[in-house]
């Protein structure tokens, strides 16, 4: 069943999304995103494209399939998609209802995505299905914290931010494991909140 | 501490500003007849919530980063509210003193977070 609530939430956020995210956060995270995406190789699925801010950190000459649940976000991303020195095929698609074949992709990349997927473990299982048996998952995510007072703050923020988009208290590393992946690397970038996660299928 | 000057200055600026504002807000709210413990608890919670709610915090987010701004300014709001709220119950403070104490709380908070972050960041040992 289509997740209209999530799609509508991100459709509403699309026109002003870059106001909050395009400058500070992207500039701050650029070195780590460039490092993570530098390993893009083979048949790649990128989830979720948003307004395409991550494209600036993609290495050139890759053939990338990107999805996003929000058609309005994809509209906003179009100029960045067109400007990419490589190929990006974009589909409006919910991670819970991927229409790709089983074992289609060598690698899956996410960027600040699983803070917003309503059923993160099911979403990750869906990604596993479309990944090859030895496929790799590369994630740049913000998560909840295990340390006081940061964990308290993430809990306080979540009811507010949930209405606008992301949740701040997700246990994404645990969710990756729960979905059946083998986590191979967790790299903390800011406290234990902003991190990269690498896992294999 | 971010080794890029732009972000290091931004972190300091955001936390000094929010700390000073929460210090002044605490000065406006708390009276010198208040119970010290009550004042500390109330103003630390209120300071944290206000730091998140300030439009100024969102401005700093848009310019300097998301979590790297929001989390420290919430810590700053909590500490600034707690310290100024407590201080007023034991000693009369002027507007300027409350502002400067709040500002100092902002500097203290971001310094502590830089130290904590330097210990937490990097590749983690997996269970």
Short mmCIF file of C-alpha atoms in Angstrom, two decimals:
data_model
loop_
_atom_site.label_atom_id
_atom_site.label_comp_id
_atom_site.label_asym_id
_atom_site.label_seq_id
_atom_site.Cartn_x
_atom_site.Cartn_y
_atom_site.Cartn_z
CA UNK A 1 0.00 0.00 0.00
CA UNK A 2 1.54 3.37 -1.01
CA UNK A 3 2.86 5.45 1.89
CA UNK A 4 0.96 8.63 1.05
CA UNK A 5 1.66 10.23 4.44
CA UNK A 6 5.43 10.11 3.98
CA UNK A 7 5.24 11.12 0.33
CA UNK A 8 3.03 14.11 1.12
CA UNK A 9 5.30 15.17 4.00
CA UNK A 10 8.34 15.28 1.72
CA UNK A 11 6.39 16.83 -1.15
CA UNK A 12 5.52 19.69 1.22
CA UNK A 13 9.13 20.01 2.36
CA UNK A 14 10.59 19.98 -1.17
CA UNK A 15 10.28 23.67 -2.20
CA UNK A 16 12.15 24.95 0.88
CA UNK A 17 14.34 21.95 1.62
CA UNK A 18 17.54 23.54 0.30
CA UNK A 19 17.10 26.64 2.49
CA UNK A 20 17.96 24.61 5.59
CA UNK A 21 20.13 21.89 4.12
CA UNK A 22 22.05 23.14 1.11
CA UNK A 23 24.64 25.32 2.83
CA UNK A 24 25.66 24.49 6.39
CA UNK A 25 24.91 20.77 6.68
CA UNK A 26 26.14 19.83 3.21
CA UNK A 27 29.31 21.92 3.52
CA UNK A 28 30.00 20.42 6.96
CA UNK A 29 29.48 16.83 5.78
CA UNK A 30 31.03 17.11 2.31
CA UNK A 31 34.44 15.51 3.10
CA UNK A 32 32.88 12.42 4.68
CA UNK A 33 30.25 12.05 1.96
CA UNK A 34 32.90 12.36 -0.75
CA UNK A 35 34.94 9.70 1.02
CA UNK A 36 31.96 7.36 1.38
CA UNK A 37 30.74 7.80 -2.18
CA UNK A 38 34.26 7.45 -3.63
CA UNK A 39 33.82 3.68 -3.34
CA UNK A 40 30.85 3.70 -5.75
CA UNK A 41 31.41 0.88 -8.19
CA UNK A 42 29.30 -1.44 -10.33
CA UNK A 43 25.51 -1.27 -10.41
CA UNK A 44 24.57 1.31 -7.80
CA UNK A 45 21.28 2.15 -6.08
CA UNK A 46 21.11 5.49 -4.28
CA UNK A 47 18.32 6.04 -1.80
CA UNK A 48 16.88 8.70 -1.28
CA UNK A 49 17.89 11.36 -3.75
CA UNK A 50 15.93 14.27 -2.22
CA UNK A 51 16.75 17.53 -4.00
CA UNK A 52 19.99 16.03 -5.24
CA UNK A 53 22.33 17.74 -2.78
CA UNK A 54 24.44 14.59 -2.51
CA UNK A 55 25.18 14.54 -6.22
CA UNK A 56 27.98 17.09 -5.67
CA UNK A 57 29.81 14.42 -3.65
CA UNK A 58 29.39 11.64 -6.24
CA UNK A 59 32.49 10.58 -8.16
CA UNK A 60 32.14 11.21 -11.92
CA UNK A 61 31.33 8.66 -14.59
CA UNK A 62 29.15 6.34 -12.53
CA UNK A 63 25.89 4.73 -13.61
CA UNK A 64 23.55 5.31 -10.70
CA UNK A 65 19.91 4.39 -10.16
CA UNK A 66 18.36 6.76 -7.62
CA UNK A 67 14.98 6.65 -5.94
CA UNK A 68 12.94 9.02 -3.83
CA UNK A 69 9.44 8.70 -2.47
CA UNK A 70 8.62 12.33 -3.31
CA UNK A 71 8.00 13.41 -6.91
CA UNK A 72 8.34 17.04 -5.79
CA UNK A 73 11.82 16.34 -4.42
CA UNK A 74 12.77 14.71 -7.72
CA UNK A 75 11.54 17.79 -9.58
CA UNK A 76 13.81 19.94 -7.41
CA UNK A 77 16.73 17.57 -8.08
CA UNK A 78 16.41 17.61 -11.86
CA UNK A 79 18.99 20.36 -12.56
CA UNK A 80 21.57 18.61 -10.40
CA UNK A 81 20.81 15.27 -12.08
CA UNK A 82 21.25 16.85 -15.51
CA UNK A 83 24.53 18.48 -14.47
CA UNK A 84 26.10 15.24 -13.17
CA UNK A 85 29.09 14.00 -15.17
CA UNK A 86 27.75 10.46 -15.49
CA UNK A 87 24.31 8.90 -15.55
CA UNK A 88 21.63 9.05 -12.90
CA UNK A 89 18.30 7.37 -13.58
CA UNK A 90 15.70 8.62 -11.11
CA UNK A 91 12.52 6.82 -10.06
CA UNK A 92 9.76 7.95 -7.71
CA UNK A 93 9.58 4.90 -5.48
CA UNK A 94 8.98 3.89 -1.88
CA UNK A 95 11.73 1.76 -0.36
CA UNK A 96 9.07 -0.56 1.02
CA UNK A 97 7.80 -1.24 -2.50
CA UNK A 98 10.90 -1.50 -4.68
CA UNK A 99 10.08 -2.71 -8.17
CA UNK A 100 13.64 -3.79 -8.97
CA UNK A 101 14.56 -7.45 -9.47
CA UNK A 102 16.10 -9.50 -6.70
CA UNK A 103 19.91 -9.22 -6.47
CA UNK A 104 20.04 -6.41 -9.05
CA UNK A 105 22.54 -4.04 -7.38
CA UNK A 106 26.18 -4.38 -6.34
CA UNK A 107 25.98 -1.49 -3.89
CA UNK A 108 23.33 0.55 -2.13
CA UNK A 109 24.06 4.03 -0.77
CA UNK A 110 21.90 6.06 1.61
CA UNK A 111 22.34 9.59 2.90
CA UNK A 112 20.31 10.88 5.86
CA UNK A 113 17.56 8.52 4.80
CA UNK A 114 16.75 6.04 7.55
CA UNK A 115 15.83 8.81 9.96
CA UNK A 116 12.69 9.17 7.85
CA UNK A 117 11.71 5.71 6.64
CA UNK A 118 8.59 4.78 8.63
CA UNK A 119 9.55 1.11 9.04
CA UNK A 120 13.35 1.15 8.95
CA UNK A 121 13.96 -2.57 9.44
CA UNK A 122 11.46 -3.46 6.71
CA UNK A 123 13.01 -0.80 4.47
CA UNK A 124 16.47 -2.26 5.02
CA UNK A 125 15.17 -5.76 4.32
CA UNK A 126 13.74 -4.42 1.08
CA UNK A 127 17.19 -3.06 0.16
CA UNK A 128 18.71 -6.47 0.97
CA UNK A 129 16.38 -8.10 -1.50
CA UNK A 130 17.60 -5.99 -4.41
CA UNK A 131 21.28 -6.34 -3.46
CA UNK A 132 23.51 -9.10 -4.77
CA UNK A 133 24.46 -11.77 -2.19
CA UNK A 134 27.88 -10.14 -1.70
CA UNK A 135 26.47 -6.62 -2.11
CA UNK A 136 27.55 -3.67 0.02
CA UNK A 137 25.50 -1.15 1.96
CA UNK A 138 27.08 2.28 2.54
CA UNK A 139 25.18 4.71 4.75
CA UNK A 140 25.69 8.30 5.88
CA UNK A 141 23.16 8.76 8.66
CA UNK A 142 22.34 10.65 11.82
CA UNK A 143 21.02 8.51 14.63
CA UNK A 144 20.08 8.68 18.26
CA UNK A 145 22.85 8.77 20.86
CA UNK A 146 23.70 6.34 23.63
CA UNK A 147 25.27 9.06 25.79
CA UNK A 148 23.60 11.42 28.26
CA UNK A 149 22.63 14.24 27.77
CA UNK A 150 22.71 13.82 23.99
CA UNK A 151 20.26 10.90 24.07
CA UNK A 152 17.81 13.04 26.07
CA UNK A 153 18.14 15.85 23.55
CA UNK A 154 17.49 13.59 20.59
CA UNK A 155 14.37 12.31 22.33
CA UNK A 156 13.21 15.90 22.99
CA UNK A 157 13.79 16.92 19.38
CA UNK A 158 12.08 13.93 17.78
CA UNK A 159 8.40 14.86 18.38
CA UNK A 160 9.10 18.25 16.79
CA UNK A 161 11.20 17.12 13.86
CA UNK A 162 8.96 14.12 13.06
CA UNK A 163 6.26 16.52 11.85
CA UNK A 164 8.70 18.20 9.46
CA UNK A 165 10.58 15.13 8.28
CA UNK A 166 13.26 13.18 10.13
CA UNK A 167 13.32 11.45 13.50
CA UNK A 168 16.37 12.08 15.66
CA UNK A 169 16.41 9.01 17.89
CA UNK A 170 16.74 6.14 15.41
CA UNK A 171 18.94 3.13 16.29
CA UNK A 172 20.08 2.69 12.72
CA UNK A 173 23.14 0.49 13.38
CA UNK A 174 20.97 -1.94 15.35
CA UNK A 175 18.34 -1.78 12.61
CA UNK A 176 20.93 -2.69 9.96
CA UNK A 177 21.86 -5.76 11.96
CA UNK A 178 18.21 -6.60 12.62
CA UNK A 179 17.53 -6.50 8.89
CA UNK A 180 20.10 -9.26 8.37
CA UNK A 181 23.13 -7.30 7.20
CA UNK A 182 26.61 -7.81 8.66
CA UNK A 183 27.94 -4.46 9.85
CA UNK A 184 31.60 -4.12 8.89
CA UNK A 185 32.37 -0.53 9.90
CA UNK A 186 30.86 2.26 11.95
CA UNK A 187 32.67 5.60 11.78
CA UNK A 188 31.54 8.34 14.16
CA UNK A 189 31.76 11.77 12.54
CA UNK A 190 30.08 13.91 15.19
CA UNK A 191 29.74 12.41 18.68
CA UNK A 192 27.89 9.09 18.18
CA UNK A 193 25.13 10.89 16.27
CA UNK A 194 26.42 11.54 12.75
CA UNK A 195 28.11 8.47 11.33
CA UNK A 196 28.88 6.34 8.34
CA UNK A 197 27.88 2.68 8.42
CA UNK A 198 29.18 0.00 6.10
CA UNK A 199 27.60 -3.43 5.90
CA UNK A 200 27.51 -6.47 3.66
CA UNK A 201 24.55 -8.54 2.56
CA UNK B 1 36.69 20.83 17.16
CA UNK B 2 36.23 21.06 13.44
CA UNK B 3 39.63 21.79 11.91
CA UNK B 4 38.00 24.13 9.38
CA UNK B 5 38.09 27.70 10.73
CA UNK B 6 34.69 28.55 9.26
CA UNK B 7 32.97 25.88 11.35
CA UNK B 8 35.07 26.40 14.49
CA UNK B 9 34.13 30.09 14.52
CA UNK B 10 30.52 29.23 13.68
CA UNK B 11 30.30 26.75 16.58
CA UNK B 12 31.67 29.36 18.98
CA UNK B 13 29.41 32.10 17.65
CA UNK B 14 26.25 29.97 17.79
CA UNK B 15 26.87 28.80 21.35
CA UNK B 16 27.97 32.20 22.68
CA UNK B 17 24.87 33.81 21.18
CA UNK B 18 22.41 31.18 22.39
CA UNK B 19 24.09 31.07 25.82
CA UNK B 20 23.80 34.84 26.19
CA UNK B 21 20.14 34.84 25.12
CA UNK B 22 19.19 32.03 27.50
CA UNK B 23 21.13 33.81 30.28
CA UNK B 24 19.05 36.95 29.73
CA UNK B 25 15.80 34.95 29.50
CA UNK B 26 16.65 33.28 32.81
CA UNK B 27 17.38 36.71 34.32
CA UNK B 28 13.95 37.88 33.16
CA UNK B 29 12.11 34.84 34.55
CA UNK B 30 13.81 33.86 37.81
CA UNK B 31 13.38 35.94 40.96
CA UNK B 32 15.82 36.03 43.88
CA UNK B 33 13.19 34.52 46.19
CA UNK B 34 12.99 31.32 44.14
CA UNK B 35 14.10 27.97 45.51
CA UNK B 36 17.57 27.26 44.09
CA UNK B 37 16.97 23.64 43.13
CA UNK B 38 13.63 24.39 41.51
CA UNK B 39 15.16 27.26 39.58
CA UNK B 40 18.08 25.13 38.35
CA UNK B 41 15.87 22.28 37.17
CA UNK B 42 13.20 24.48 35.60
CA UNK B 43 15.61 26.77 33.78
CA UNK B 44 17.81 23.92 32.53
CA UNK B 45 14.76 22.27 30.91
CA UNK B 46 13.40 25.57 29.64
CA UNK B 47 16.84 26.66 28.41
CA UNK B 48 17.27 23.46 26.42
CA UNK B 49 13.80 23.73 24.88
CA UNK B 50 14.18 27.44 24.10
CA UNK B 51 17.57 26.88 22.48
CA UNK B 52 15.89 24.48 20.07
CA UNK B 53 12.94 26.78 19.48
CA UNK B 54 14.90 29.97 18.82
CA UNK B 55 14.67 30.99 15.16
CA UNK B 56 18.27 32.07 15.58
CA UNK B 57 19.27 28.43 16.14
CA UNK B 58 17.69 27.51 12.79
CA UNK B 59 19.63 30.31 11.14
CA UNK B 60 22.87 28.90 12.55
CA UNK B 61 21.82 25.42 11.35
CA UNK B 62 21.35 26.67 7.82
CA UNK B 63 24.79 28.27 7.82
CA UNK B 64 26.96 25.99 9.95
CA UNK B 65 25.45 22.48 10.02
CA UNK B 66 22.60 20.43 11.43
CA UNK B 67 23.41 18.16 14.38
CA UNK B 68 26.74 19.89 14.89
CA UNK B 69 24.81 23.06 15.74
CA UNK B 70 21.55 21.80 17.28
CA UNK B 71 23.05 19.45 19.85
CA UNK B 72 25.65 21.88 21.24
CA UNK B 73 23.21 24.81 21.45
CA UNK B 74 20.78 22.61 23.37
CA UNK B 75 23.56 21.74 25.81
CA UNK B 76 24.40 25.44 26.02
CA UNK B 77 20.75 26.33 26.65
CA UNK B 78 20.55 23.73 29.40
CA UNK B 79 23.74 24.86 31.14
CA UNK B 80 23.15 28.57 30.70
CA UNK B 81 19.60 28.31 32.07
CA UNK B 82 20.76 26.17 34.98
CA UNK B 83 23.74 28.35 35.96
CA UNK B 84 22.08 31.75 35.62
CA UNK B 85 18.86 30.41 37.18
CA UNK B 86 20.83 29.13 40.18
CA UNK B 87 23.02 32.24 40.46
CA UNK B 88 20.08 34.63 40.67
CA UNK B 89 18.68 32.77 43.69
CA UNK B 90 21.84 33.46 45.70
CA UNK B 91 22.97 36.83 44.34
CA UNK B 92 21.40 39.74 42.49
CA UNK B 93 22.66 39.84 38.91
CA UNK B 94 22.52 42.74 36.49
CA UNK B 95 21.31 42.27 32.91
CA UNK B 96 24.90 42.48 31.68
CA UNK B 97 26.15 39.95 34.23
CA UNK B 98 23.43 37.46 33.23
CA UNK B 99 24.30 37.97 29.57
CA UNK B 100 28.03 37.46 30.18
CA UNK B 101 27.51 34.39 32.36
CA UNK B 102 25.28 32.91 29.65
CA UNK B 103 27.90 33.72 27.03
CA UNK B 104 30.60 32.03 29.14
CA UNK B 105 28.34 28.98 29.50
CA UNK B 106 28.17 28.84 25.69
CA UNK B 107 31.96 28.87 25.41
CA UNK B 108 32.27 26.23 28.14
CA UNK B 109 29.65 23.98 26.50
CA UNK B 110 31.19 24.00 23.05
CA UNK B 111 34.67 23.41 24.48
CA UNK B 112 33.39 20.38 26.40
CA UNK B 113 31.60 19.07 23.30
CA UNK B 114 34.76 19.49 21.22
CA UNK B 115 36.67 17.42 23.79
CA UNK B 116 33.93 14.76 24.01
CA UNK B 117 33.68 14.63 20.22
CA UNK B 118 37.44 14.19 19.83
CA UNK B 119 37.20 11.12 22.07
CA UNK B 120 34.10 9.64 20.38
CA UNK B 121 34.77 10.23 16.70
CA UNK B 122 36.48 7.77 14.40
CA UNK B 123 36.07 4.14 13.43
CA UNK B 124 34.49 2.14 16.23
CA UNK B 125 35.38 -1.29 17.47
CA UNK B 126 32.48 -3.57 16.56
CA UNK B 127 30.89 -5.92 19.13
#
